[in-house]
Coordinates of C-alpha atoms in Angstrom, one line a residue:
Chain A
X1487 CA 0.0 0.0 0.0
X1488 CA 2.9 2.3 0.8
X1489 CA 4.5 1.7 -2.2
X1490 CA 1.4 2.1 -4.2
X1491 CA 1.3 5.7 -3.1
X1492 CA 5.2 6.2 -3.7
X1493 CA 5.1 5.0 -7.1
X1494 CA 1.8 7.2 -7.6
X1495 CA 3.5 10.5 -6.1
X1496 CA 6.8 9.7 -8.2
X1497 CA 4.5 9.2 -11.3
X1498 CA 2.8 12.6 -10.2
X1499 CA 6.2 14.2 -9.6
X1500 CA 7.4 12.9 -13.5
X1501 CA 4.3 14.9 -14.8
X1502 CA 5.2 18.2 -12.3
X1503 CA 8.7 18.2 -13.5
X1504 CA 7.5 17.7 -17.5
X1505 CA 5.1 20.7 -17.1
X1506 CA 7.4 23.1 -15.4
X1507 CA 9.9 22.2 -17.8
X1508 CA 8.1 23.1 -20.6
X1509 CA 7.1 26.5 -19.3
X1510 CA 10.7 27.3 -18.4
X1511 CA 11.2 26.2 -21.9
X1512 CA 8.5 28.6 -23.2
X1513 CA 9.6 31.3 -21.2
X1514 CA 13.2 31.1 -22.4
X1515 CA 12.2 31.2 -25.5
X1516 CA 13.3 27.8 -26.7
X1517 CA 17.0 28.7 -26.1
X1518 CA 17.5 25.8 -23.6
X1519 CA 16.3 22.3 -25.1
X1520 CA 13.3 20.8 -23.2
X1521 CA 15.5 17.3 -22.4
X1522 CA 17.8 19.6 -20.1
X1523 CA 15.3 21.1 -18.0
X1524 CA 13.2 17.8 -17.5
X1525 CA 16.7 16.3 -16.8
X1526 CA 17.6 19.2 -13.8
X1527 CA 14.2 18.5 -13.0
X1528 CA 14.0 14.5 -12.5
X1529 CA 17.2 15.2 -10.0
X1530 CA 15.4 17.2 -8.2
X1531 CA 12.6 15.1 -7.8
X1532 CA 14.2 13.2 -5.7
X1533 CA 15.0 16.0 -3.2
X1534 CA 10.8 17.0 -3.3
X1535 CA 10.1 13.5 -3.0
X1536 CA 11.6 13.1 0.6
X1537 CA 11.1 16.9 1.8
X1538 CA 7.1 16.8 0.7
X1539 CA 5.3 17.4 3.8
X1540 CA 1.5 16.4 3.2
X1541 CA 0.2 17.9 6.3
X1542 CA 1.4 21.2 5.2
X1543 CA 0.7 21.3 1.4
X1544 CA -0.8 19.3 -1.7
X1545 CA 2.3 17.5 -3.5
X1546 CA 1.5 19.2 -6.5
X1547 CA 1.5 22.7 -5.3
X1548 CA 4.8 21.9 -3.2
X1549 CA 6.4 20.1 -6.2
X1550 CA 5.8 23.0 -8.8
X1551 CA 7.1 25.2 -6.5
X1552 CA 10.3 23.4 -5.9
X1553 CA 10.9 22.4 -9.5
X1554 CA 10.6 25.5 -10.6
X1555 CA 13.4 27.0 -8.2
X1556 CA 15.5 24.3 -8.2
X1557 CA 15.1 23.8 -12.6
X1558 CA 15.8 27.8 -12.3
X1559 CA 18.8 27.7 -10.0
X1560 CA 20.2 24.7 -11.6
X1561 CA 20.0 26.5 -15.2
X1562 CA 21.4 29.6 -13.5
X1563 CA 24.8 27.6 -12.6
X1564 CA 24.9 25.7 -15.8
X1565 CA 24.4 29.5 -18.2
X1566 CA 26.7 31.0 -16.3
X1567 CA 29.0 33.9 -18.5
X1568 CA 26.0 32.1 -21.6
X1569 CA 24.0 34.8 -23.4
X1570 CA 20.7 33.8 -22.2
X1571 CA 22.0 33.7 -18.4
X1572 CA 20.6 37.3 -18.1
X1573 CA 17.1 35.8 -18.5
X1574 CA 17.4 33.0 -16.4
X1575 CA 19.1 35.5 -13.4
X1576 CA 15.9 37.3 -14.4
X1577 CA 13.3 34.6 -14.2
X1578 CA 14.8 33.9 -10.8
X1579 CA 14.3 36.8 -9.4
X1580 CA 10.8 37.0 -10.2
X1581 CA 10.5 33.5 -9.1
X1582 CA 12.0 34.5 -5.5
X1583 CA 9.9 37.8 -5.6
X1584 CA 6.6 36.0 -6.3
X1585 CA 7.4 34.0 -3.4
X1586 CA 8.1 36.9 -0.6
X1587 CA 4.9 38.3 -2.2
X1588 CA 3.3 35.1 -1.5
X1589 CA 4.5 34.9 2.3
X1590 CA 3.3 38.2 2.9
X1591 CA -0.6 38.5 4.0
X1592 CA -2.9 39.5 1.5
X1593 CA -4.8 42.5 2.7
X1594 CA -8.6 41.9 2.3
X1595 CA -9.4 45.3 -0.5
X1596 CA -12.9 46.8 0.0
X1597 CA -12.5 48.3 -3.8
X1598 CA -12.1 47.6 -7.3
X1599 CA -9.5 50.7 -7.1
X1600 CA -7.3 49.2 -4.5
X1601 CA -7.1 46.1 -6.1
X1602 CA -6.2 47.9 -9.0
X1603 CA -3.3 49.7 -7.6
X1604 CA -2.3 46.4 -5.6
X1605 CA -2.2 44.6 -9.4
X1606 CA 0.1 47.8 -10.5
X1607 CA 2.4 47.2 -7.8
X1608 CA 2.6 43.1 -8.4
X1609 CA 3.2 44.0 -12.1
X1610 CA 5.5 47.0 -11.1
X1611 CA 7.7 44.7 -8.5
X1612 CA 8.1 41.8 -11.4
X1613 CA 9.1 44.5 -13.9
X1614 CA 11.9 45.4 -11.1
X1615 CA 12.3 42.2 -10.0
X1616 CA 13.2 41.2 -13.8
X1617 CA 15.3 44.4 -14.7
X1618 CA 17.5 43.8 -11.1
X1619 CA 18.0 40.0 -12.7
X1620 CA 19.3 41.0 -16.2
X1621 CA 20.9 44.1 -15.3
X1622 CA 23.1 41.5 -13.2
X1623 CA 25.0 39.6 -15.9
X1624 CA 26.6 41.0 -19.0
X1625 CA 23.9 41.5 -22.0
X1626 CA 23.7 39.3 -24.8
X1627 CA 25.2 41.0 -27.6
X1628 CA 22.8 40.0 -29.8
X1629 CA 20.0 42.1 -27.7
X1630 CA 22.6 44.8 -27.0
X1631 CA 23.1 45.7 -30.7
X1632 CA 24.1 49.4 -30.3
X1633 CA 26.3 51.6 -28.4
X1634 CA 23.7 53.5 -27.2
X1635 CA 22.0 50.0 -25.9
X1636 CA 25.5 48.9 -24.2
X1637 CA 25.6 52.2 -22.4
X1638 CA 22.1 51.7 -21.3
X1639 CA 22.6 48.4 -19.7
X1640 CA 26.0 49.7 -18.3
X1641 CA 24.8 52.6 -16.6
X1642 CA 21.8 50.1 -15.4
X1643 CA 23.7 47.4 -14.0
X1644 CA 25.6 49.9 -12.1
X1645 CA 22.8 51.2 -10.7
X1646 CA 21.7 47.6 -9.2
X1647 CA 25.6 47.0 -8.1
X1648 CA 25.0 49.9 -6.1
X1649 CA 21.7 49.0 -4.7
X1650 CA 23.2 45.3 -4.0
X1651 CA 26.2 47.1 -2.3
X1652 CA 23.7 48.5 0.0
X1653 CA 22.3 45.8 1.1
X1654 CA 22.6 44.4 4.6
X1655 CA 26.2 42.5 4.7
X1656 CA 25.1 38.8 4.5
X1657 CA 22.2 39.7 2.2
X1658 CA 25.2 41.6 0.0
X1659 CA 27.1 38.7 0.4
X1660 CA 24.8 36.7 -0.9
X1661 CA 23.6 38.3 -3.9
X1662 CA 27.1 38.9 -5.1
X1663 CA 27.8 35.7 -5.0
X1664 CA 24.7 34.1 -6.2
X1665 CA 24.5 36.1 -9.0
X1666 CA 28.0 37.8 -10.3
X1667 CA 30.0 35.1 -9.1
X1668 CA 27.7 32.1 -10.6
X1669 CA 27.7 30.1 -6.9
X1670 CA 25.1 27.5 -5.7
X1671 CA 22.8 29.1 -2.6
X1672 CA 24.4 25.5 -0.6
X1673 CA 27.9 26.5 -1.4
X1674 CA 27.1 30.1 0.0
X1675 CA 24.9 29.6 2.9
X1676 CA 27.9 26.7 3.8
X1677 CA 30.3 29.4 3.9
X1678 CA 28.2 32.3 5.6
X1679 CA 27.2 29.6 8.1
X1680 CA 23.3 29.7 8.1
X1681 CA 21.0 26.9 6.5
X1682 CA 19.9 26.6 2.5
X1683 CA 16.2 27.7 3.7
X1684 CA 17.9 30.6 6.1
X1685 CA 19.7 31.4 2.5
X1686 CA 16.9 31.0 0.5
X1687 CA 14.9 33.6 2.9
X1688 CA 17.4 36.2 3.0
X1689 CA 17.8 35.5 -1.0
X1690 CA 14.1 36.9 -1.4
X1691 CA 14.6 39.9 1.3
X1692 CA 17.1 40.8 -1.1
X1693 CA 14.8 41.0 -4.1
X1694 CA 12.1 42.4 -2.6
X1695 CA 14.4 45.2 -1.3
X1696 CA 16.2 45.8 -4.9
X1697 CA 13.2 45.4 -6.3
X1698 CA 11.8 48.4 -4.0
X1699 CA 15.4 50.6 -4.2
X1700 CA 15.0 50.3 -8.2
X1701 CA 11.3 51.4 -8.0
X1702 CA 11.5 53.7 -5.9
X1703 CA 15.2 55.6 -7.0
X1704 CA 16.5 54.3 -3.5
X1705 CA 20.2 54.7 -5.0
X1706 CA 19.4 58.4 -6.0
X1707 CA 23.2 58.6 -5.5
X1708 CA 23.2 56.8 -8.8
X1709 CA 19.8 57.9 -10.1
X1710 CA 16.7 56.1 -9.8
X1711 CA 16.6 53.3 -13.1
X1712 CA 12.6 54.0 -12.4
X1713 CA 13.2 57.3 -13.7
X1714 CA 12.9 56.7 -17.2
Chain B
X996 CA 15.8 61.5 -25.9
X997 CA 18.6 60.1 -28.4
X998 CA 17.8 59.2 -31.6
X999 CA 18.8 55.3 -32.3
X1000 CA 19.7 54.6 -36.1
X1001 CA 18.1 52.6 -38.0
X1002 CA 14.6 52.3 -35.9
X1003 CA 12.9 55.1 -36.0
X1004 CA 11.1 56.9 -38.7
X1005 CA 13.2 59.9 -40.4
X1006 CA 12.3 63.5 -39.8
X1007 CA 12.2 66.3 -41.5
X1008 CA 15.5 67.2 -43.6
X1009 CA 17.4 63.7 -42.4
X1010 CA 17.9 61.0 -45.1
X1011 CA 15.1 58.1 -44.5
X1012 CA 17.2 55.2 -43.2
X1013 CA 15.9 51.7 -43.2
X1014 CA 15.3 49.7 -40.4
X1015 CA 17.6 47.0 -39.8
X1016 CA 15.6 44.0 -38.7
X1017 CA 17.0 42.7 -35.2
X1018 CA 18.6 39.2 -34.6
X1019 CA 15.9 36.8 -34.5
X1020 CA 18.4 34.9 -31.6
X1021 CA 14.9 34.2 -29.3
X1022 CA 11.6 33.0 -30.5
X1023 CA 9.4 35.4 -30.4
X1024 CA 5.4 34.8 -29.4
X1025 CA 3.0 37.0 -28.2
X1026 CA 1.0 35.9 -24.9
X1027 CA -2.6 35.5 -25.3
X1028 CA -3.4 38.0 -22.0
X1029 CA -1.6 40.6 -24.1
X1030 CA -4.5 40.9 -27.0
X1031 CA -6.4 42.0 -24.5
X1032 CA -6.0 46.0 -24.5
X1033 CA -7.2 46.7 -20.7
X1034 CA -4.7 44.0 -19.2
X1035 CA -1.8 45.1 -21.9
X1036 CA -2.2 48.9 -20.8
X1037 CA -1.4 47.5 -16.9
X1038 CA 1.6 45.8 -18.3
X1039 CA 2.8 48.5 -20.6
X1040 CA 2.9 50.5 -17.6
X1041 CA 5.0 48.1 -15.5
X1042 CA 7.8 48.2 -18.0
X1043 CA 7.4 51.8 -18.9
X1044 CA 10.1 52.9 -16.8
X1045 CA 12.4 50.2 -18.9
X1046 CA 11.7 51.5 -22.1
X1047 CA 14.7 53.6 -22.7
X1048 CA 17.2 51.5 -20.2
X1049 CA 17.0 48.0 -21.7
X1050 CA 16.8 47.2 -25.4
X1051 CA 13.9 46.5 -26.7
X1052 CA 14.1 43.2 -27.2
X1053 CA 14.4 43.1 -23.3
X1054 CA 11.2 45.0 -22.3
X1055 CA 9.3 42.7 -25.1
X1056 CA 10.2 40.1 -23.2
X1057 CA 9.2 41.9 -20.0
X1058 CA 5.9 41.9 -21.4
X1059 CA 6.1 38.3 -22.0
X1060 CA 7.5 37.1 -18.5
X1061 CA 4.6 39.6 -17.0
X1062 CA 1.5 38.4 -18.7
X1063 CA 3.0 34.8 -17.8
X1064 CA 2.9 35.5 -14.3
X1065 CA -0.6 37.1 -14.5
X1066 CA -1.5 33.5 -16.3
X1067 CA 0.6 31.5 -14.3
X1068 CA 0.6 32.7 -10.4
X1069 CA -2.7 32.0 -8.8
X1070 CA -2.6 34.8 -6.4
X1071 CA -1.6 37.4 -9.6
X1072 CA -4.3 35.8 -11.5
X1073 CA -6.8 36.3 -8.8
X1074 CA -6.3 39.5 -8.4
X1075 CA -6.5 40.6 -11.8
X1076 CA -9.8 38.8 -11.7
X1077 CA -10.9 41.3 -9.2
X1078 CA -8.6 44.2 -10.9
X1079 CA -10.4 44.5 -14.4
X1080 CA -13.1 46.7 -14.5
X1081 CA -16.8 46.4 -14.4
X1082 CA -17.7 45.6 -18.0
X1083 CA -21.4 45.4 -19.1
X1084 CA -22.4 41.6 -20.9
X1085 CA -24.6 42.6 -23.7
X1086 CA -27.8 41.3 -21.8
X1087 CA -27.3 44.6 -19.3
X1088 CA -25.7 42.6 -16.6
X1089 CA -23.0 44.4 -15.2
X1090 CA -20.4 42.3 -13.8
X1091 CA -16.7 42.9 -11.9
X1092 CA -13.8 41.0 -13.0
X1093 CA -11.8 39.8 -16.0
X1094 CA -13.2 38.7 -19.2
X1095 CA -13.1 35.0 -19.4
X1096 CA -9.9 34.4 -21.7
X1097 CA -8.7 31.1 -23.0
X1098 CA -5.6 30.7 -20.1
X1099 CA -8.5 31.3 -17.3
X1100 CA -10.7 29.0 -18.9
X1101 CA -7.9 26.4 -19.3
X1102 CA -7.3 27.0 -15.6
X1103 CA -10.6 26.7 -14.0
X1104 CA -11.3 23.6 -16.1
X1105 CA -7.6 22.1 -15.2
X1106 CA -8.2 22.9 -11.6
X1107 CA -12.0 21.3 -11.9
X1108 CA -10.1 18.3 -13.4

């Protein structure tokens, strides 16, 4: 009976890991060949396999959400100094800020206009959230095809070095190394001495604040990449 | 705001230059959530302050990524259900919330399922 309901949650997890795969995929825009995600994935199965708690979530909800970060960061270490390693450093940013947004209580709204402004800011924090992951790694020359373009992205990505430099010291530690130097989060929460989830929840502090500092022109020392 | 060669229309007294077509490096596709104009303006606003710091290649794909998450995140996509404006069915029924598109039918019937 046990193993009944092993084989049916690794079956379950096959079909997670196929699905987020293919949306990574998508939202790559096929520049990372399905077979690679779906193998990052089926690794990490076994991790979300072990770790599932059923008391505190449904396996599929707990599985895409693991896949997807652990497909992301896997890609992340494997594009690293790539051209398309700007979008995956992007895509996990959003990733990490969807999940601080998701931690956070919902405020019941009494009005269609406060929902409306709480769906600008959702929209308005990704938009950051993506721009803070790009600006990170060097552009793909083939998006960066002028001068004017490289100058763009070089007087952005100094803008979010600044606001990174900012940060609190292990969350600055962190994010330098996570994303400029191309580490695992295990490798750097090891070294800083706190656990992978302690890592993983100062990861998306740090997004939600760079996220806020490029919105809102918090390195006006720089000037605010919100300006436009 | 500086003038980038080759992509924008010629003015008065300047030679017309022709566009050079961009490097077709990343498929390109157009989200289904973006054809429709109310949720596009929401996202076109998000990446407004992009528009002349990333190339545009980048802030397309903004657009992309964001009206993936609006699909994609149930707590986004229920609260652009209660975001979109009242809108009047044709029988006079005024109702609150977002059109039925094909991504929230596909969700309601995959949740359903």
């Amino acid at each position: 009976m046990l193993a009944d309901a092993a084989d049916a949650r690794l079956s379950q997890g096959l079909i997670v890991v196929q699905e987020v795969s293919r949306r990574i995929a998508r939202r790559l825009g096929g520049q990372i060949p399905l077979d690679d995600l779906v193998g990052i994935g089926n690794l990490a199965l076994v991790d979300v396999l072990r770790d599932h708690d059923a008391s505190r979530a449904s396996f599929a909800s707990y599985a895409t959400a693991r896949l997807k970060q652990a497909i992301i960061d896997g890609l992340r270490r494997e594009t690293h100094g790539r051209t398309i390693a700007s979008r995956v450093a992007a895509l996990m940013a959003s990733e990490r800020l969807a999940e601080a947004q998701a931690e956070a209580s919902a405020e019941p709204t009494a009005s269609i206009e406060e929902d409306q402004s709480a769906l600008a800011r959702l929209l308005g924090g990704h938009a950051a959230a993506l721009a803070v992951g790009l600006l990170t790694t060097p552009p793909d020359p083939q998006v960066v095809e002028t001068p004017e373009e490289a100058v763009q992205w070089a007087e952005g990505a100094h803008v979010v070095k600044g606001a990174i430099a900012a940060l609190p010291e292990r969350e600055r530690a962190l994010m330098e190394r996570y994303y400029y130097g191309g580490e695992g989060l295990e490798s750097i929460a090891d070294d800083l001495g706190i656990t992978k989830s302690w890592a993983s929840r100062l990861h998306k502090q740090a997004v939600l604040t760079l996220t806020r500092a490029v919105q809102g022109g918090g390195v006006a020392a720089q000037g605010p990449l919100a300006a436009g | 705001m500086p003038q980038r060669i080759g992509r924008h229309a010629a003015v008065d007294g300047e030679k017309e230059e022709v566009a050079r077509p961009r490097a077709a490096r990343y498929s390109r596709r157009v989200h289904p959530l973006l054809a429709d104009p109310w949720i596009a303006a929401q996202i076109d606003a998000a990446v407004a302050p992009y528009v002349n710091r990333l190339p545009p290649d980048e802030v397309a794909w903004m657009r992309e990524q964001l009206a993936e998450t609006l699909a994609e995140d149930d707590a986004a996509a229920e609260l652009l259900q209660r975001a979109k404006p009242v809108h009047v069915e044709q029988s006079g029924e005024v109702r609150r919330g977002a059109l039925v598109t094909p991504i929230s039918a596909a969700r309601r019937s995959k949740r359903a399922g």
